mmCIF file of C-alpha atoms and ligand atoms in Angstrom:
data_model
loop_
_atom_site.group_PDB
_atom_site.id
_atom_site.type_symbol
_atom_site.label_atom_id
_atom_site.label_comp_id
_atom_site.label_asym_id
_atom_site.label_seq_id
_atom_site.Cartn_x
_atom_site.Cartn_y
_atom_site.Cartn_z
ATOM 1 C CA MET R 1 9.766 -28.832 -4.756
ATOM 2 C CA ARG R 2 8.415 -26.967 -1.825
ATOM 3 C CA THR R 3 6.365 -23.877 -1.208
ATOM 4 C CA ILE R 4 6.178 -21.517 1.726
ATOM 5 C CA ARG R 5 3.455 -19.023 2.511
ATOM 6 C CA TRP R 6 4.328 -16.555 5.221
ATOM 7 C CA MET R 7 1.724 -15.718 7.798
ATOM 8 C CA SER R 8 2.762 -12.125 7.356
ATOM 9 C CA LEU R 9 1.954 -9.491 9.860
ATOM 10 C CA LEU R 10 -0.599 -11.121 12.138
ATOM 11 C CA LEU R 11 1.670 -11.386 15.146
ATOM 12 C CA VAL R 12 3.400 -8.115 14.477
ATOM 13 C CA LEU R 13 0.125 -6.229 14.335
ATOM 14 C CA THR R 14 -1.063 -7.783 17.539
ATOM 15 C CA LEU R 15 2.098 -6.640 19.261
ATOM 16 C CA LEU R 16 1.984 -3.134 17.908
ATOM 17 C CA THR R 17 -1.713 -2.389 18.291
ATOM 18 C CA GLY R 18 -2.806 -4.436 21.268
ATOM 19 C CA CYS R 19 -3.397 -1.756 23.825
ATOM 20 C CA ALA R 20 -6.420 -0.963 25.938
ATOM 21 C CA GLY R 21 -8.437 2.196 25.427
ATOM 22 C CA GLN R 22 -11.153 4.224 27.109
ATOM 23 C CA GLY R 23 -14.969 4.167 26.906
ATOM 24 C CA LYS R 24 -16.519 3.176 23.622
ATOM 25 C CA ARG R 25 -13.092 2.563 22.152
ATOM 26 C CA GLU R 26 -12.858 -0.461 24.465
ATOM 27 C CA GLN R 27 -15.594 -2.230 22.523
ATOM 28 C CA LYS R 28 -13.541 -4.449 20.310
ATOM 29 C CA ALA R 29 -14.391 -7.308 17.951
ATOM 30 C CA GLU R 30 -12.024 -9.505 16.005
ATOM 31 C CA ARG R 31 -12.270 -12.130 13.240
ATOM 32 C CA GLU R 32 -9.598 -14.417 11.867
ATOM 33 C CA LEU R 33 -10.264 -16.085 8.559
ATOM 34 C CA PHE R 34 -8.580 -17.745 5.624
ATOM 35 C CA ALA R 35 -9.583 -16.271 2.269
ATOM 36 C CA MET R 36 -7.901 -15.245 -0.996
ATOM 37 C CA ASP R 37 -5.316 -17.888 -0.203
ATOM 38 C CA THR R 38 -4.020 -16.081 2.857
ATOM 39 C CA TYR R 39 -4.653 -15.506 6.557
ATOM 40 C CA MET R 40 -6.662 -12.412 7.355
ATOM 41 C CA THR R 41 -7.636 -10.571 10.512
ATOM 42 C CA VAL R 42 -10.287 -7.901 10.926
ATOM 43 C CA THR R 43 -10.323 -5.887 14.166
ATOM 44 C CA CYS R 44 -12.933 -3.218 14.808
ATOM 45 C CA TYR R 45 -13.291 -0.787 17.717
ATOM 46 C CA GLY R 46 -16.496 0.986 18.733
ATOM 47 C CA PRO R 47 -20.132 0.336 19.700
ATOM 48 C CA GLN R 48 -20.909 -1.528 16.468
ATOM 49 C CA ALA R 49 -17.639 -3.465 16.270
ATOM 50 C CA GLU R 50 -19.312 -6.910 16.205
ATOM 51 C CA ASP R 51 -21.721 -6.019 13.409
ATOM 52 C CA ALA R 52 -18.987 -4.346 11.367
ATOM 53 C CA CYS R 53 -16.760 -7.425 11.710
ATOM 54 C CA ASP R 54 -19.603 -9.697 10.566
ATOM 55 C CA VAL R 55 -20.302 -7.602 7.490
ATOM 56 C CA ALA R 56 -16.586 -7.318 6.712
ATOM 57 C CA GLU R 57 -16.215 -11.096 6.804
ATOM 58 C CA THR R 58 -19.232 -11.543 4.523
ATOM 59 C CA GLU R 59 -17.774 -9.014 2.077
ATOM 60 C CA ILE R 60 -14.354 -10.696 2.046
ATOM 61 C CA ARG R 61 -15.963 -14.085 1.339
ATOM 62 C CA ARG R 62 -18.177 -12.600 -1.394
ATOM 63 C CA LEU R 63 -15.172 -11.079 -3.193
ATOM 64 C CA ASP R 64 -13.109 -14.253 -2.734
ATOM 65 C CA ALA R 65 -15.862 -16.295 -4.403
ATOM 66 C CA LEU R 66 -16.010 -13.775 -7.255
ATOM 67 C CA LEU R 67 -12.300 -13.328 -7.920
ATOM 68 C CA SER R 68 -10.589 -16.640 -7.187
ATOM 69 C CA VAL R 69 -8.925 -18.133 -10.282
ATOM 70 C CA GLY R 70 -8.704 -21.418 -8.368
ATOM 71 C CA ASN R 71 -12.486 -21.641 -8.010
ATOM 72 C CA PRO R 72 -14.156 -22.862 -11.231
ATOM 73 C CA ASP R 73 -17.417 -21.195 -10.148
ATOM 74 C CA SER R 74 -15.912 -17.703 -9.770
ATOM 75 C CA GLU R 75 -16.746 -14.860 -12.135
ATOM 76 C CA VAL R 76 -13.082 -14.655 -13.141
ATOM 77 C CA SER R 77 -13.036 -18.359 -14.056
ATOM 78 C CA ALA R 78 -16.179 -17.860 -16.158
ATOM 79 C CA ILE R 79 -14.565 -14.891 -17.951
ATOM 80 C CA ASN R 80 -11.441 -16.902 -18.660
ATOM 81 C CA ALA R 81 -13.400 -19.942 -19.863
ATOM 82 C CA ALA R 82 -15.587 -17.828 -22.166
ATOM 83 C CA GLY R 83 -12.808 -15.523 -23.414
ATOM 84 C CA GLY R 84 -14.542 -12.497 -21.907
ATOM 85 C CA GLY R 85 -18.062 -11.357 -21.087
ATOM 86 C CA GLU R 86 -20.032 -8.559 -19.482
ATOM 87 C CA LEU R 87 -18.355 -7.633 -16.197
ATOM 88 C CA THR R 88 -20.237 -7.010 -12.955
ATOM 89 C CA ALA R 89 -19.612 -3.905 -10.800
ATOM 90 C CA ASP R 90 -16.611 -5.369 -8.935
ATOM 91 C CA THR R 91 -14.785 -6.911 -11.890
ATOM 92 C CA LYS R 92 -15.533 -3.784 -13.931
ATOM 93 C CA ALA R 93 -13.851 -1.591 -11.292
ATOM 94 C CA LEU R 94 -10.907 -3.995 -11.075
ATOM 95 C CA MET R 95 -10.512 -4.172 -14.849
ATOM 96 C CA GLU R 96 -10.569 -0.404 -15.270
ATOM 97 C CA THR R 97 -7.934 0.137 -12.575
ATOM 98 C CA ALA R 98 -5.852 -2.714 -14.003
ATOM 99 C CA LEU R 99 -5.897 -1.111 -17.446
ATOM 100 C CA SER R 100 -4.944 2.351 -16.221
ATOM 101 C CA MET R 101 -2.184 0.844 -14.081
ATOM 102 C CA TRP R 102 -0.918 -1.171 -17.034
ATOM 103 C CA GLN R 103 -0.372 2.135 -18.801
ATOM 104 C CA ALA R 104 1.024 3.942 -15.759
ATOM 105 C CA THR R 105 3.561 1.177 -15.130
ATOM 106 C CA SER R 106 4.532 0.705 -18.796
ATOM 107 C CA GLY R 107 3.185 -2.836 -18.717
ATOM 108 C CA ALA R 108 4.928 -4.002 -15.518
ATOM 109 C CA PHE R 109 1.475 -4.597 -14.033
ATOM 110 C CA ASP R 110 -0.437 -6.757 -16.485
ATOM 111 C CA VAL R 111 -3.681 -8.419 -15.468
ATOM 112 C CA THR R 112 -3.428 -10.796 -18.459
ATOM 113 C CA ILE R 113 -0.513 -12.537 -16.703
ATOM 114 C CA TYR R 114 -2.765 -15.550 -15.968
ATOM 115 C CA PRO R 115 -1.560 -17.980 -18.714
ATOM 116 C CA LEU R 116 2.002 -17.488 -17.452
ATOM 117 C CA MET R 117 0.942 -18.006 -13.826
ATOM 118 C CA THR R 118 -0.700 -21.263 -14.918
ATOM 119 C CA LEU R 119 2.371 -22.351 -16.884
ATOM 120 C CA TRP R 120 4.548 -22.016 -13.781
ATOM 121 C CA GLY R 121 1.857 -23.804 -11.730
ATOM 122 C CA PHE R 122 1.148 -21.050 -9.211
ATOM 123 C CA PRO R 123 -2.675 -21.235 -9.184
ATOM 124 C CA THR R 124 -2.675 -24.995 -8.480
ATOM 125 C CA GLY R 125 0.616 -25.501 -6.631
ATOM 126 C CA ASP R 126 1.620 -28.023 -9.311
ATOM 127 C CA TYR R 127 4.866 -26.188 -10.040
ATOM 128 C CA SER R 128 7.201 -26.681 -12.976
ATOM 129 C CA VAL R 129 9.926 -24.685 -14.700
ATOM 130 C CA PRO R 130 8.883 -24.225 -18.353
ATOM 131 C CA ASP R 131 11.301 -24.579 -21.261
ATOM 132 C CA GLY R 132 12.142 -21.382 -23.149
ATOM 133 C CA GLU R 133 10.102 -22.217 -26.243
ATOM 134 C CA THR R 134 6.901 -22.995 -24.333
ATOM 135 C CA LEU R 135 7.410 -19.895 -22.212
ATOM 136 C CA ALA R 136 7.812 -17.664 -25.278
ATOM 137 C CA ALA R 137 4.664 -19.143 -26.868
ATOM 138 C CA VAL R 138 2.571 -18.487 -23.752
ATOM 139 C CA ARG R 139 4.081 -15.048 -23.168
ATOM 140 C CA ALA R 140 2.974 -14.034 -26.655
ATOM 141 C CA HIS R 141 -0.634 -14.026 -25.360
ATOM 142 C CA VAL R 142 0.135 -11.795 -22.381
ATOM 143 C CA GLY R 143 -0.592 -8.106 -22.927
ATOM 144 C CA CYS R 144 -3.440 -5.721 -22.178
ATOM 145 C CA ASP R 145 -2.893 -4.302 -25.674
ATOM 146 C CA GLN R 146 -4.416 -7.525 -27.061
ATOM 147 C CA LEU R 147 -7.772 -7.375 -25.260
ATOM 148 C CA VAL R 148 -10.766 -5.204 -26.080
ATOM 149 C CA TYR R 149 -12.675 -3.555 -23.242
ATOM 150 C CA ASP R 150 -15.687 -1.266 -23.573
ATOM 151 C CA PRO R 151 -16.095 0.844 -20.401
ATOM 152 C CA GLN R 152 -19.593 1.942 -21.451
ATOM 153 C CA THR R 153 -21.010 -1.574 -21.375
ATOM 154 C CA GLY R 154 -18.336 -3.254 -19.260
ATOM 155 C CA THR R 155 -17.806 -5.825 -21.998
ATOM 156 C CA LEU R 156 -14.440 -7.548 -22.082
ATOM 157 C CA THR R 157 -13.208 -9.494 -25.096
ATOM 158 C CA LEU R 158 -9.984 -11.413 -24.576
ATOM 159 C CA ALA R 159 -7.724 -12.517 -27.420
ATOM 160 C CA PRO R 160 -7.522 -16.301 -27.977
ATOM 161 C CA ASP R 161 -5.571 -18.063 -25.192
ATOM 162 C CA GLN R 162 -5.651 -14.994 -22.952
ATOM 163 C CA GLY R 163 -6.787 -15.068 -19.330
ATOM 164 C CA VAL R 164 -7.028 -12.530 -16.505
ATOM 165 C CA ASP R 165 -5.824 -12.820 -12.905
ATOM 166 C CA PHE R 166 -6.734 -10.104 -10.405
ATOM 167 C CA GLY R 167 -4.445 -11.643 -7.749
ATOM 168 C CA GLY R 168 -2.178 -8.572 -7.817
ATOM 169 C CA ILE R 169 -5.002 -6.164 -6.888
ATOM 170 C CA ALA R 170 -7.829 -8.208 -5.333
ATOM 171 C CA LYS R 171 -6.743 -7.656 -1.738
ATOM 172 C CA GLY R 172 -6.235 -3.931 -2.220
ATOM 173 C CA TYR R 173 -9.685 -3.665 -3.777
ATOM 174 C CA THR R 174 -11.100 -5.663 -0.876
ATOM 175 C CA SER R 175 -9.565 -3.274 1.636
ATOM 176 C CA ASP R 176 -11.166 -0.311 -0.144
ATOM 177 C CA ARG R 177 -14.526 -2.106 -0.071
ATOM 178 C CA LEU R 178 -14.128 -2.748 3.661
ATOM 179 C CA GLY R 179 -13.531 0.967 4.172
ATOM 180 C CA GLU R 180 -16.918 1.599 2.554
ATOM 181 C CA VAL R 181 -18.523 -1.087 4.715
ATOM 182 C CA PHE R 182 -17.060 0.368 7.918
ATOM 183 C CA ALA R 183 -18.336 3.865 7.102
ATOM 184 C CA ALA R 184 -21.913 2.672 7.748
ATOM 185 C CA TYR R 185 -21.095 1.594 11.333
ATOM 186 C CA ASP R 186 -20.349 3.463 14.530
ATOM 187 C CA LEU R 187 -16.644 2.659 14.868
ATOM 188 C CA THR R 188 -13.753 4.616 16.315
ATOM 189 C CA GLY R 189 -11.271 2.679 14.213
ATOM 190 C CA ALA R 190 -10.451 -0.607 12.552
ATOM 191 C CA ILE R 191 -7.433 -2.485 11.337
ATOM 192 C CA VAL R 192 -7.466 -5.131 8.661
ATOM 193 C CA SER R 193 -4.610 -7.426 7.692
ATOM 194 C CA LEU R 194 -5.112 -9.294 4.436
ATOM 195 C CA GLY R 195 -1.894 -11.301 4.254
ATOM 196 C CA GLY R 196 0.877 -8.737 3.964
ATOM 197 C CA ASN R 197 -1.635 -6.014 3.222
ATOM 198 C CA VAL R 198 -2.645 -3.802 6.116
ATOM 199 C CA CYS R 199 -5.385 -1.197 6.186
ATOM 200 C CA LEU R 200 -5.717 1.340 8.941
ATOM 201 C CA TYR R 201 -9.066 3.062 9.406
ATOM 202 C CA GLY R 202 -9.847 5.831 11.887
ATOM 203 C CA GLU R 203 -8.006 5.973 15.205
ATOM 204 C CA LYS R 204 -6.193 3.481 17.373
ATOM 205 C CA PRO R 205 -7.970 2.793 20.717
ATOM 206 C CA ASP R 206 -5.642 5.117 22.640
ATOM 207 C CA GLY R 207 -6.292 7.923 20.125
ATOM 208 C CA LYS R 208 -2.734 7.827 18.806
ATOM 209 C CA PRO R 209 -1.805 6.941 15.205
ATOM 210 C CA TRP R 210 -1.433 3.271 14.321
ATOM 211 C CA ARG R 211 2.022 1.748 14.335
ATOM 212 C CA CYS R 212 2.410 -0.715 11.497
ATOM 213 C CA GLY R 213 5.275 -3.190 11.395
ATOM 214 C CA ILE R 214 6.679 -3.975 7.947
ATOM 215 C CA GLN R 215 7.900 -7.541 7.585
ATOM 216 C CA ASP R 216 11.603 -8.062 6.901
ATOM 217 C CA PRO R 217 11.992 -9.952 3.597
ATOM 218 C CA PHE R 218 15.219 -11.426 4.998
ATOM 219 C CA ALA R 219 13.541 -12.687 8.193
ATOM 220 C CA ALA R 220 13.993 -16.343 7.204
ATOM 221 C CA ASP R 221 17.634 -15.761 6.195
ATOM 222 C CA GLY R 222 18.968 -14.296 9.396
ATOM 223 C CA GLY R 223 17.372 -10.854 9.021
ATOM 224 C CA ARG R 224 15.252 -9.089 11.607
ATOM 225 C CA THR R 225 11.600 -9.662 12.442
ATOM 226 C CA LEU R 226 10.771 -6.251 11.093
ATOM 227 C CA LEU R 227 12.161 -4.174 8.272
ATOM 228 C CA GLY R 228 10.855 -1.143 10.119
ATOM 229 C CA VAL R 229 7.830 0.504 11.695
ATOM 230 C CA LEU R 230 5.526 3.058 10.078
ATOM 231 C CA THR R 231 3.258 5.408 12.005
ATOM 232 C CA ALA R 232 0.168 6.162 9.938
ATOM 233 C CA GLU R 233 -3.574 6.822 9.832
ATOM 234 C CA ASP R 234 -6.306 6.048 7.295
ATOM 235 C CA VAL R 235 -4.092 4.412 4.697
ATOM 236 C CA SER R 236 -3.381 1.044 3.137
ATOM 237 C CA VAL R 237 0.126 -0.295 3.649
ATOM 238 C CA ILE R 238 0.696 -3.028 1.100
ATOM 239 C CA THR R 239 3.813 -5.118 0.646
ATOM 240 C CA SER R 240 4.990 -7.370 -2.178
ATOM 241 C CA GLY R 241 8.036 -9.568 -1.968
ATOM 242 C CA ALA R 242 9.517 -12.717 -3.392
ATOM 243 C CA TYR R 243 9.391 -14.332 0.045
ATOM 244 C CA GLU R 244 5.587 -14.457 -0.020
ATOM 245 C CA ARG R 245 5.090 -17.429 -2.332
ATOM 246 C CA PHE R 246 7.724 -19.443 -4.122
ATOM 247 C CA PHE R 247 8.990 -22.882 -4.979
ATOM 248 C CA THR R 248 12.469 -24.337 -5.258
ATOM 249 C CA ASP R 249 13.611 -26.763 -7.979
ATOM 250 C CA GLU R 250 15.952 -29.755 -7.571
ATOM 251 C CA GLN R 251 18.995 -27.527 -8.225
ATOM 252 C CA GLY R 252 17.937 -25.149 -5.462
ATOM 253 C CA ASN R 253 16.832 -22.335 -7.795
ATOM 254 C CA VAL R 254 14.024 -20.271 -6.307
ATOM 255 C CA TYR R 255 11.032 -19.167 -8.403
ATOM 256 C CA HIS R 256 8.526 -16.722 -6.943
ATOM 257 C CA HIS R 257 5.031 -15.604 -7.887
ATOM 258 C CA ILE R 258 5.563 -12.061 -9.189
ATOM 259 C CA LEU R 259 6.266 -12.433 -12.881
ATOM 260 C CA ASP R 260 7.857 -9.928 -15.220
ATOM 261 C CA PRO R 261 5.505 -9.704 -18.220
ATOM 262 C CA ALA R 262 8.491 -8.659 -20.365
ATOM 263 C CA THR R 263 10.368 -11.925 -19.803
ATOM 264 C CA GLY R 264 7.768 -14.396 -18.513
ATOM 265 C CA TYR R 265 10.151 -15.267 -15.644
ATOM 266 C CA PRO R 266 9.839 -14.326 -11.976
ATOM 267 C CA ALA R 267 10.801 -10.653 -11.668
ATOM 268 C CA ASP R 268 14.520 -10.307 -11.118
ATOM 269 C CA SER R 269 15.016 -6.713 -10.019
ATOM 270 C CA ASP R 270 17.310 -5.250 -7.354
ATOM 271 C CA LEU R 271 14.439 -5.240 -4.817
ATOM 272 C CA ALA R 272 13.687 -7.683 -2.010
ATOM 273 C CA SER R 273 10.391 -6.054 -1.065
ATOM 274 C CA VAL R 274 8.209 -3.080 -1.914
ATOM 275 C CA THR R 275 5.742 -1.452 0.480
ATOM 276 C CA ILE R 276 3.309 1.105 -0.895
ATOM 277 C CA VAL R 277 1.435 3.518 1.371
ATOM 278 C CA SER R 278 -1.680 5.031 -0.178
ATOM 279 C CA LYS R 279 -5.222 6.178 0.604
ATOM 280 C CA SER R 280 -6.249 3.848 -2.203
ATOM 281 C CA GLY R 281 -5.824 0.154 -1.380
ATOM 282 C CA ILE R 282 -6.186 -0.922 -4.981
ATOM 283 C CA GLU R 283 -3.518 1.554 -6.120
ATOM 284 C CA ALA R 284 -1.196 0.403 -3.332
ATOM 285 C CA ASP R 285 -1.676 -3.272 -4.195
ATOM 286 C CA CYS R 286 -1.119 -2.735 -7.891
ATOM 287 C CA LEU R 287 1.941 -0.559 -7.391
ATOM 288 C CA SER R 288 3.544 -2.920 -4.867
ATOM 289 C CA THR R 289 3.453 -5.673 -7.484
ATOM 290 C CA ALA R 290 4.488 -3.384 -10.357
ATOM 291 C CA CYS R 291 7.337 -1.631 -8.521
ATOM 292 C CA TYR R 292 8.730 -5.004 -7.461
ATOM 293 C CA VAL R 293 8.975 -5.844 -11.173
ATOM 294 C CA MET R 294 10.329 -2.398 -12.120
ATOM 295 C CA GLY R 295 13.182 -2.195 -9.623
ATOM 296 C CA ARG R 296 14.379 0.699 -7.485
ATOM 297 C CA GLU R 297 15.190 3.348 -10.069
ATOM 298 C CA ARG R 298 12.094 2.906 -12.211
ATOM 299 C CA ALA R 299 9.925 2.738 -9.061
ATOM 300 C CA ALA R 300 11.446 5.997 -7.799
ATOM 301 C CA ASP R 301 10.805 7.629 -11.181
ATOM 302 C CA LEU R 302 7.202 6.459 -11.083
ATOM 303 C CA TRP R 303 6.790 8.038 -7.644
ATOM 304 C CA ARG R 304 8.301 11.328 -8.873
ATOM 305 C CA GLN R 305 5.891 11.391 -11.828
ATOM 306 C CA SER R 306 2.883 10.452 -9.698
ATOM 307 C CA GLY R 307 2.481 13.787 -7.932
ATOM 308 C CA ALA R 308 2.970 11.937 -4.615
ATOM 309 C CA SER R 309 -0.424 10.196 -4.580
ATOM 310 C CA PHE R 310 1.400 7.375 -2.798
ATOM 311 C CA ASP R 311 4.588 6.758 -0.818
ATOM 312 C CA MET R 312 6.890 3.791 -0.720
ATOM 313 C CA ILE R 313 9.388 1.826 1.343
ATOM 314 C CA LEU R 314 11.787 -0.190 -0.786
ATOM 315 C CA MET R 315 14.179 -2.823 0.534
ATOM 316 C CA THR R 316 16.964 -3.628 -1.904
ATOM 317 C CA ARG R 317 18.564 -7.038 -2.066
ATOM 318 C CA ASP R 318 21.740 -5.595 -0.567
ATOM 319 C CA GLY R 319 19.827 -4.695 2.614
ATOM 320 C CA THR R 320 19.363 -0.946 2.187
ATOM 321 C CA VAL R 321 15.976 0.679 2.833
ATOM 322 C CA TYR R 322 14.775 3.552 0.614
ATOM 323 C CA VAL R 323 11.757 5.653 1.611
ATOM 324 C CA THR R 324 10.076 8.540 -0.161
ATOM 325 C CA GLU R 325 10.649 11.940 1.429
ATOM 326 C CA PRO R 326 7.164 12.385 3.017
ATOM 327 C CA LEU R 327 7.708 9.251 5.140
ATOM 328 C CA ARG R 328 10.971 10.537 6.608
ATOM 329 C CA GLY R 329 9.408 11.487 9.945
ATOM 330 C CA SER R 330 7.010 8.555 10.303
ATOM 331 C CA PHE R 331 9.197 5.548 9.479
ATOM 332 C CA THR R 332 11.920 3.999 11.605
ATOM 333 C CA THR R 333 14.320 1.199 10.750
ATOM 334 C CA ASP R 334 17.556 -0.320 12.024
ATOM 335 C CA TYR R 335 18.720 -0.901 8.438
ATOM 336 C CA PRO R 336 20.739 1.690 6.493
ATOM 337 C CA LEU R 337 18.198 4.262 5.271
ATOM 338 C CA ARG R 338 18.194 6.455 2.158
ATOM 339 C CA ILE R 339 15.597 9.019 1.151
ATOM 340 C CA ILE R 340 14.025 9.188 -2.322
ATOM 341 C CA GLN R 341 13.421 12.800 -3.381
HETATM 342 P P1 LIG N 401 0.473 -11.096 -2.704
HETATM 343 O O1 LIG N 401 -0.777 -11.489 -3.413
HETATM 344 O O2 LIG N 401 1.320 -12.252 -2.304
HETATM 345 O O3 LIG N 401 0.234 -10.120 -1.597
HETATM 346 P P2 LIG N 401 1.090 -9.326 -4.879
HETATM 347 O O4 LIG N 401 0.098 -8.285 -4.507
HETATM 348 O O5 LIG N 401 2.407 -8.805 -5.332
HETATM 349 O O6 LIG N 401 1.390 -10.354 -3.736
HETATM 350 O O7 LIG N 401 0.406 -10.138 -6.030
HETATM 351 C C1 LIG N 401 0.999 -11.248 -6.626
HETATM 352 C C2 LIG N 401 -0.056 -11.841 -7.536
HETATM 353 O O8 LIG N 401 -0.299 -10.949 -8.615
HETATM 354 C C3 LIG N 401 0.340 -13.152 -8.173
HETATM 355 O O9 LIG N 401 -0.036 -14.242 -7.377
HETATM 356 C C4 LIG N 401 -0.442 -13.107 -9.471
HETATM 357 O O10 LIG N 401 -1.785 -13.481 -9.247
HETATM 358 C C5 LIG N 401 -0.430 -11.638 -9.830
HETATM 359 N N1 LIG N 401 0.718 -11.194 -10.644
HETATM 360 C C6 LIG N 401 1.985 -11.701 -10.708
HETATM 361 N N2 LIG N 401 2.769 -10.973 -11.504
HETATM 362 C C7 LIG N 401 1.979 -9.966 -11.983
HETATM 363 C C8 LIG N 401 2.200 -8.865 -12.869
HETATM 364 N N3 LIG N 401 3.392 -8.627 -13.425
HETATM 365 N N4 LIG N 401 1.153 -8.047 -13.130
HETATM 366 C C9 LIG N 401 -0.066 -8.261 -12.568
HETATM 367 N N5 LIG N 401 -0.345 -9.261 -11.723
HETATM 368 C C10 LIG N 401 0.671 -10.101 -11.419
HETATM 369 MG MG1 LIG N 402 -0.158 -6.393 -5.299
#
C-alpha cells in the first residue's frame, strides 16, 4: 500500500504572487513550516512583516499541538480518551461550528467521524480495508446526534466508543485565527497557504487583487497544473479532493481520506474536487469537505439555500468545472465551464 500527500499550492502561489511592490509593501517576510500534517507557508507584507510571521508561526504550532489526533498530548486526544470534557476556547468554537455544520449539511460533515478514520488507518498511516461487519459496527457510533454538548459550560459528553476529529475544519479555523493575529500588525497584506487551503488578507504588493491558482485534481493523471485561477481579496479559498491523501490496496483500489458518514466508505460522489470561497475560513473548510461528500447537485442546492455566504468551484470527475454565478467574472479555466445559478 502506498500513500501520497500533495504539496499543494506552494509553487503555484509563488508563481502567481511573486511580484515586487513599492515602498512599505516591499517589506516582506516569509516562513515555511510543516504542521497539521501538511506543508504551510506564511508570507506577510508591510513594516511589521517579520513580527507578524513569527506570531503566525507560534499560533499555528499552538493550534497543531491542541488539535492533532496523532499527538497523545493534544486536547483532542484527551477528550477522546476521556469520552468528553470541558472544552477550551478553541475546541469550543470548533465544536459549535461543527455541530451547526452537521445540521446544515444533513450530516455530511460529521466531526464524530474519528472511529471510522482510525478503522481505515488514516491517523497512523497503518492502512487497511475493513470488512463490512466491522465497518457497520464502528459506523454505528458515528453521529453528532449521539453526543451531548452544553454550549453554556462548553461541556462535551461523547457516547461510548465515540471520538472527535477536527481534521476537516482545523486549517480553516487556523486561517481565521491568523486573520485576527495579523490585524494587530502594520501589514499591507498577507497570504497563507495551509496545504490546499489559501487565505488572502489585505492587498497584494502591487495593489492589485491576489491571483490564486486552484490545483487540478487530475494533475497526476495527465491533467493540467491548474484547474483554474481565481482573482480575489480578503477570503479563504479552501479545496478538498480525493487526491490529497489516499492509499491503494493490492488490487489497485484507491481509498481516500474523506469519508461518507452515511456509508463509512470514502465518499464516492461525482466530484473530483471542491473549492469553497468564503470570508470565513472555518466555513470554507467545513463546506469543502461536506460538499465533496454531497456531490454536485446537493452542493449546488446547499449554495442556493445559503443566501450566498460562500461561493464554490466544483470539478466533476468527467472534467467539467462548475462555478457559482458570483465568481463568473473572477475565475478563469481552460476546462469546460458551467455556471451554477
Ligand atoms: P485536507 O485536510 O486534506 O485539506 P479536508 O479539509 O477535506 O482535507 O479534511 C479531511 C479531513 O477531515 C480528514 O482527514 C478527516 O480528519 C476529516 N473528515 C473526513 N471525512 C469527514 C466527514 N465526513 N466529516 C467531517 N470530517 C471528516
Ligand atoms: Mg475541510
